[in-house]
Short mmCIF file of C-alpha atoms in Angstrom, two decimals:
data_model
loop_
_atom_site.label_atom_id
_atom_site.label_comp_id
_atom_site.label_asym_id
_atom_site.label_seq_id
_atom_site.Cartn_x
_atom_site.Cartn_y
_atom_site.Cartn_z
CA UNK A 296 106.72 -61.69 12.18
CA UNK A 297 106.29 -58.40 13.24
CA UNK A 298 106.94 -55.85 10.62
CA UNK A 299 110.19 -53.77 11.19
CA UNK A 300 110.69 -49.96 11.66
CA UNK A 301 113.91 -48.25 9.78
CA UNK A 302 115.34 -45.39 11.70
CA UNK A 303 117.49 -42.62 10.92
CA UNK A 304 119.17 -40.37 13.78
CA UNK A 305 122.18 -39.50 15.49
CA UNK A 306 124.33 -41.75 17.62
CA UNK A 307 125.95 -40.72 20.73
CA UNK A 308 128.00 -41.98 23.63
CA UNK A 309 126.74 -39.94 26.94
CA UNK A 310 129.04 -39.52 30.13
CA UNK A 311 126.60 -38.73 32.82
CA UNK A 312 127.49 -37.20 36.29
CA UNK A 313 125.31 -37.06 39.00
CA UNK A 314 124.11 -34.96 41.19
CA UNK A 315 125.57 -31.76 39.44
CA UNK A 316 123.47 -28.90 41.04
CA UNK A 317 125.95 -26.33 40.70
CA UNK A 318 129.63 -26.03 39.37
CA UNK A 319 132.58 -24.30 41.28
CA UNK A 320 134.90 -23.21 38.56
CA UNK A 321 138.63 -23.90 39.64
CA UNK A 322 137.29 -26.65 42.39
CA UNK A 323 136.78 -30.18 42.34
CA UNK A 324 133.31 -31.57 43.26
CA UNK A 325 132.56 -35.14 44.16
CA UNK A 326 129.24 -37.03 42.79
CA UNK A 327 127.59 -40.01 43.49
CA UNK A 328 128.03 -41.63 40.09
CA UNK A 329 129.82 -41.31 36.63
CA UNK A 330 128.44 -43.72 34.06
CA UNK A 331 128.80 -43.97 30.21
CA UNK A 332 125.71 -45.05 28.11
CA UNK A 333 124.33 -45.35 24.76
CA UNK A 334 122.67 -42.08 23.87
CA UNK A 335 121.54 -39.82 20.72
CA UNK A 336 117.97 -39.81 19.37
CA UNK A 337 118.27 -42.36 16.70
CA UNK A 338 120.20 -44.91 18.79
CA UNK A 339 117.73 -44.62 21.65
CA UNK A 340 114.73 -44.55 19.83
CA UNK A 341 115.99 -47.43 17.92
CA UNK A 342 117.05 -49.41 20.73
CA UNK A 343 113.81 -48.92 22.52
CA UNK A 344 112.16 -50.52 19.40
CA UNK A 345 114.30 -53.51 19.19
CA UNK A 346 114.01 -54.14 22.93
CA UNK A 347 110.00 -54.26 22.74
CA UNK A 348 110.58 -57.13 20.17
CA UNK A 349 110.31 -55.44 16.92
CA UNK A 350 113.08 -55.46 14.11
CA UNK A 351 114.68 -52.12 13.82
CA UNK A 352 117.47 -51.10 11.58
CA UNK A 353 119.30 -47.69 12.16
CA UNK A 354 120.84 -45.46 9.62
CA UNK A 355 123.53 -43.58 11.17
CA UNK A 356 127.37 -42.89 11.88
CA UNK A 357 129.78 -43.36 14.23
CA UNK A 358 133.60 -42.76 14.55
CA UNK A 359 136.56 -45.47 14.07
CA UNK A 360 137.33 -45.06 18.37
CA UNK A 361 136.42 -47.00 21.58
CA UNK A 362 133.09 -45.04 21.76
CA UNK A 363 132.26 -45.91 18.44
CA UNK A 364 132.79 -50.12 18.88
CA UNK A 365 131.04 -49.16 22.63
CA UNK A 366 127.85 -47.78 20.71
CA UNK A 367 127.73 -50.52 18.03
CA UNK A 368 128.25 -53.28 20.69
CA UNK A 369 125.34 -51.78 22.92
CA UNK A 370 123.07 -51.44 19.94
CA UNK A 371 123.51 -54.97 18.80
CA UNK A 372 122.97 -55.94 22.13
CA UNK A 373 119.62 -54.35 22.33
CA UNK A 374 118.87 -56.29 18.84
CA UNK A 375 119.22 -53.47 16.31
CA UNK A 376 120.41 -54.35 13.07
CA UNK A 377 123.43 -51.93 12.51
CA UNK A 378 124.50 -52.73 9.06
CA UNK A 379 123.79 -49.24 7.82
CA UNK A 380 125.78 -47.61 10.13
CA UNK A 381 128.86 -46.21 8.80
CA UNK A 382 132.34 -45.94 10.41
CA UNK A 383 133.96 -42.48 9.65
CA UNK A 384 137.43 -41.12 9.96
CA UNK A 385 136.16 -39.00 13.01
CA UNK A 386 135.32 -39.22 16.92
CA UNK A 387 131.98 -40.53 17.48
CA UNK A 388 129.50 -37.74 18.91
CA UNK A 389 129.72 -37.29 22.67
CA UNK A 390 127.90 -35.69 25.12
CA UNK A 391 128.70 -34.96 28.87
CA UNK A 392 125.37 -34.75 30.81
CA UNK A 393 125.16 -32.96 34.11
CA UNK A 394 122.49 -34.37 36.12
CA UNK A 395 120.82 -32.53 38.93
CA UNK A 396 119.13 -34.39 41.72
CA UNK A 397 115.87 -34.18 40.48
CA UNK A 398 116.51 -35.50 37.22
CA UNK A 399 116.85 -32.39 34.97
CA UNK A 400 120.22 -32.29 33.05
CA UNK A 401 122.31 -29.92 30.82
CA UNK A 402 124.36 -31.26 28.19
CA UNK A 403 128.01 -30.66 26.86
CA UNK A 404 127.85 -31.86 23.38
CA UNK A 405 130.54 -32.93 20.60
CA UNK A 406 128.92 -33.69 17.39
CA UNK A 407 131.68 -35.63 16.15
CA UNK A 408 130.88 -38.11 13.40
CA UNK A 409 127.21 -36.31 13.18
CA UNK A 410 128.69 -33.76 11.58
CA UNK A 411 129.91 -35.87 8.55
CA UNK A 412 126.81 -38.39 8.04
CA UNK A 413 124.87 -38.17 5.16
CA UNK A 414 127.79 -36.61 3.23
CA UNK A 415 127.18 -39.06 0.86
CA UNK A 416 123.59 -39.75 -1.19
CA UNK A 417 121.78 -42.00 0.67
CA UNK A 418 118.61 -42.84 -1.24
CA UNK A 419 116.06 -45.34 0.11
CA UNK A 420 115.74 -48.37 -1.92
CA UNK A 421 113.50 -51.72 -1.43
CA UNK A 422 116.58 -53.46 -0.36
CA UNK A 423 117.46 -51.20 2.33
CA UNK A 424 114.05 -51.00 3.68
CA UNK A 425 113.29 -54.51 3.20
CA UNK A 426 111.37 -55.97 6.10
CA UNK A 427 110.35 -52.67 7.33
CA UNK A 428 106.87 -50.97 7.21
CA UNK A 429 107.68 -47.84 8.79
CA UNK A 430 110.14 -45.46 8.22
CA UNK A 431 111.40 -43.02 11.49
CA UNK A 432 113.30 -39.80 11.81
CA UNK A 433 114.82 -39.31 15.08
CA UNK A 434 115.74 -35.56 15.45
CA UNK A 435 116.52 -34.09 12.04
CA UNK A 436 118.13 -31.05 13.63
CA UNK A 437 120.98 -33.19 15.10
CA UNK A 438 122.73 -34.02 11.70
CA UNK A 439 123.62 -30.61 9.83
CA UNK A 440 123.62 -32.93 6.29
CA UNK A 441 120.20 -34.63 7.26
CA UNK A 442 118.54 -31.38 7.47
CA UNK A 443 118.07 -30.77 3.49
CA UNK A 444 117.41 -34.22 3.07
CA UNK A 445 114.30 -34.85 5.37
CA UNK A 446 111.73 -34.25 3.10
CA UNK A 447 113.31 -36.40 0.21
CA UNK A 448 113.98 -39.20 2.53
CA UNK A 449 110.25 -39.30 3.78
CA UNK A 450 108.79 -39.20 0.32
CA UNK A 451 111.04 -41.94 -0.87
CA UNK A 452 109.82 -44.12 2.27
CA UNK A 453 106.19 -43.14 1.17
CA UNK A 454 106.89 -44.12 -2.25
CA UNK A 455 108.05 -47.47 -1.25
CA UNK A 456 104.66 -47.95 0.83
CA UNK A 457 106.28 -47.20 4.42
CA UNK A 458 104.40 -45.40 7.03
CA UNK A 459 106.51 -42.42 8.34
CA UNK A 460 106.99 -40.61 11.53
CA UNK A 461 109.73 -38.06 12.95
CA UNK A 462 110.30 -36.89 16.34
CA UNK A 463 111.38 -33.32 16.33
CA UNK A 464 113.81 -32.76 19.11
CA UNK A 465 115.62 -29.39 19.82
CA UNK A 466 117.09 -27.42 16.95
CA UNK A 467 120.08 -25.75 18.49
CA UNK A 468 120.07 -23.64 15.41
CA UNK A 469 116.66 -21.90 15.75
CA UNK A 470 115.45 -22.83 12.20
CA UNK A 471 112.60 -25.02 13.21
CA UNK A 472 109.86 -24.72 10.59
CA UNK A 473 112.54 -23.32 8.09
CA UNK A 474 113.66 -27.00 8.09
CA UNK A 475 110.68 -28.75 8.81
CA UNK A 476 107.77 -26.94 6.50
CA UNK A 477 108.34 -29.18 3.29
CA UNK A 478 108.70 -32.14 5.23
CA UNK A 479 105.38 -31.99 7.37
CA UNK A 480 103.12 -33.09 4.76
CA UNK A 481 105.08 -36.20 4.39
CA UNK A 482 104.92 -37.28 7.82
CA UNK A 483 102.21 -39.68 9.18
CA UNK A 484 102.97 -39.18 12.81
CA UNK A 485 104.90 -36.14 14.40
CA UNK A 486 106.14 -36.51 17.88
CA UNK A 487 107.17 -33.28 19.83
CA UNK A 488 107.31 -32.32 23.28
CA UNK A 489 105.57 -29.03 24.63
CA UNK A 490 108.50 -26.61 24.33
CA UNK A 491 109.43 -28.04 20.71
CA UNK A 492 105.83 -27.75 19.70
CA UNK A 493 105.77 -24.18 20.92
CA UNK A 494 108.94 -23.16 18.98
CA UNK A 495 107.15 -24.89 15.80
CA UNK A 496 103.78 -23.27 16.22
CA UNK A 497 104.33 -20.02 18.38
CA UNK A 498 101.73 -21.54 21.02
CA UNK A 499 101.89 -23.20 24.21
CA UNK A 500 98.42 -24.76 24.11
CA UNK A 501 98.92 -28.22 23.11
CA UNK A 502 95.27 -28.71 21.30
CA UNK A 503 96.15 -25.30 19.31
CA UNK A 504 99.75 -26.67 18.61
CA UNK A 505 98.54 -29.79 17.43
CA UNK A 506 95.94 -28.19 15.12
CA UNK A 507 98.35 -26.15 13.65
CA UNK A 508 100.83 -28.87 12.95
CA UNK A 509 98.11 -30.71 11.33
CA UNK A 510 97.15 -27.76 9.16
CA UNK A 511 101.04 -27.42 7.94
CA UNK A 512 100.56 -31.14 6.78
CA UNK A 513 101.46 -33.84 9.40
CA UNK A 514 98.59 -36.20 9.69
CA UNK A 515 98.47 -37.41 13.43
CA UNK A 516 100.21 -35.49 16.59
CA UNK A 517 101.72 -36.86 19.40
CA UNK A 518 102.75 -34.42 22.26
CA UNK A 519 105.13 -35.63 25.02
CA UNK A 520 104.09 -33.70 28.14
CA UNK A 521 106.47 -35.11 30.63
CA UNK A 522 104.81 -35.82 34.10
CA UNK A 523 101.30 -34.91 32.67
CA UNK A 524 101.66 -38.22 30.13
CA UNK A 525 101.10 -37.29 26.46
CA UNK A 526 98.08 -35.86 24.29
CA UNK A 527 97.35 -37.75 20.97
CA UNK A 528 95.51 -35.95 18.19
CA UNK A 529 94.23 -37.54 15.03
CA UNK A 530 91.58 -36.56 12.50
CA UNK A 531 88.51 -35.66 14.56
CA UNK A 532 90.01 -37.56 17.78
CA UNK A 533 91.99 -36.38 20.93
CA UNK A 534 92.81 -38.22 23.86
CA UNK A 535 94.91 -36.96 26.74
CA UNK A 536 97.10 -40.28 28.73
CA UNK A 537 98.01 -39.75 32.08
CA UNK A 538 101.67 -40.39 33.11
CA UNK A 539 102.73 -43.27 35.58
CA UNK A 540 104.19 -42.41 38.67
CA UNK A 541 107.53 -42.83 39.19
CA UNK A 542 110.44 -41.10 40.83
CA UNK A 543 112.75 -39.52 38.46
CA UNK A 544 116.59 -40.06 38.77
CA UNK A 545 117.64 -38.80 35.14
CA UNK A 546 115.29 -37.84 32.13
CA UNK A 547 118.20 -38.20 29.52
CA UNK A 548 116.33 -40.37 26.49
CA UNK A 549 112.90 -40.50 28.00
CA UNK A 550 111.48 -38.80 24.76
CA UNK A 551 113.27 -41.08 22.87
CA UNK A 552 112.06 -44.26 24.43
CA UNK A 553 108.66 -42.79 24.52
CA UNK A 554 108.85 -42.42 20.59
CA UNK A 555 110.38 -46.07 20.17
CA UNK A 556 107.84 -47.40 22.39
CA UNK A 557 104.86 -45.81 20.59
CA UNK A 558 105.91 -47.10 17.25
CA UNK A 559 106.64 -50.26 18.47
CA UNK A 560 103.38 -50.67 19.96
CA UNK A 561 101.63 -49.68 16.60
CA UNK A 562 104.02 -52.35 14.69
CA UNK A 563 102.07 -54.93 16.93
CA UNK A 564 98.88 -53.57 15.78
CA UNK A 565 97.84 -51.72 18.87
CA UNK A 566 95.52 -48.62 18.71
CA UNK A 567 96.73 -45.22 19.44
CA UNK A 568 95.25 -45.34 22.76
CA UNK A 569 97.31 -48.28 23.76
CA UNK A 570 100.52 -47.35 22.17
CA UNK A 571 100.45 -44.23 24.32
CA UNK A 572 100.02 -46.05 27.46
CA UNK A 573 103.23 -48.28 26.33
CA UNK A 574 104.81 -45.25 25.27
CA UNK A 575 104.20 -43.40 28.76
CA UNK A 576 105.46 -46.37 30.55
CA UNK A 577 108.69 -46.74 28.53
CA UNK A 578 109.43 -43.08 29.45
CA UNK A 579 108.60 -43.53 32.96
CA UNK A 580 110.83 -46.74 33.00
CA UNK A 581 113.41 -44.90 31.54
CA UNK A 582 113.66 -41.75 33.87
CA UNK A 583 114.27 -44.40 37.04
CA UNK A 584 117.75 -45.09 35.89
CA UNK A 585 120.97 -43.09 34.26
CA UNK A 586 121.49 -42.75 30.87
CA UNK A 587 118.92 -42.68 27.83
CA UNK A 588 119.08 -46.73 27.37
CA UNK A 589 120.36 -48.13 30.42
CA UNK A 590 116.47 -49.03 31.92
CA UNK A 591 115.07 -50.49 28.68
CA UNK A 592 113.22 -53.36 29.26
CA UNK A 593 111.45 -55.97 27.00
CA UNK A 594 107.86 -56.42 25.85
CA UNK A 595 106.97 -58.75 28.71
CA UNK A 596 108.56 -56.76 31.29
CA UNK A 597 107.27 -53.61 30.33
CA UNK A 598 103.84 -54.86 30.34
CA UNK A 599 104.20 -56.46 33.81
CA UNK A 600 105.46 -53.32 35.05
CA UNK A 601 102.40 -51.31 33.93
CA UNK A 602 100.18 -53.80 35.61
CA UNK A 603 101.77 -53.15 38.71
CA UNK A 604 102.29 -49.20 38.23
CA UNK A 605 100.18 -46.49 39.23
CA UNK A 606 99.04 -43.77 36.84
CA UNK A 607 98.61 -40.23 37.67
CA UNK A 608 95.45 -38.43 37.76
CA UNK A 609 94.21 -37.35 34.58
#
């Protein structure tokens, strides 16, 4: 039995329109597609882990509405254990994504139930973590009431013997290290993309950013470099793993699928270098379709895709 991953993070329903390269106020623009998909960093990461055959359990919140029902149904379809997801008297968090022809996007976001998640104390216990050997926080910045609890939850997870990881995502409030400084010494693997790492460290140079994040307390650093793949920094070792060649349709959720696949590979006892290849594949597979979770494949399908796909030159 593969050990599971306990995740916490936001759960969002995404409404995606493509292509939208410009907006004319007061007019109507026809687009090729408008789709509704499960999104949110917590939901997408947890769904990716489950789809890759690793048990995953999600702590989060949705509203008592149609989007909440749809989000729970999609999570269960992916194989996620949803018993720790609260249904609150609020609208489910929703994003409208305007996706350009090349796959880049802009979001209009209503946090909904995300504003109320973690209003009550939620201590991690052996009952909550049963069957899991890793605790992962996906975007601690997305849930206002989670921000001050990140360090405590990571310490509780470590005290229960779980490995820990955290994916930064973007901090719309701009607090960055003010929120994370006390948490980094309790983070086993820190995921971040180039822009986020620059905001956290003040440098755009990946090796220097990783060094500063390790100096701040994080053990291992995984930097997501988009079309350039990823860079992995552990004690005394550094690897650059090139990306796979794909035509991007929509990059929504690619970083979350990357992190989920990386963790799923580690849970399957793969080394960091192979976990990075699987993660790059999951991210590449994701950008071929609209939505943060629509393109998810299972473990066997992902390995088969990797065997046929071409990697970019390092």
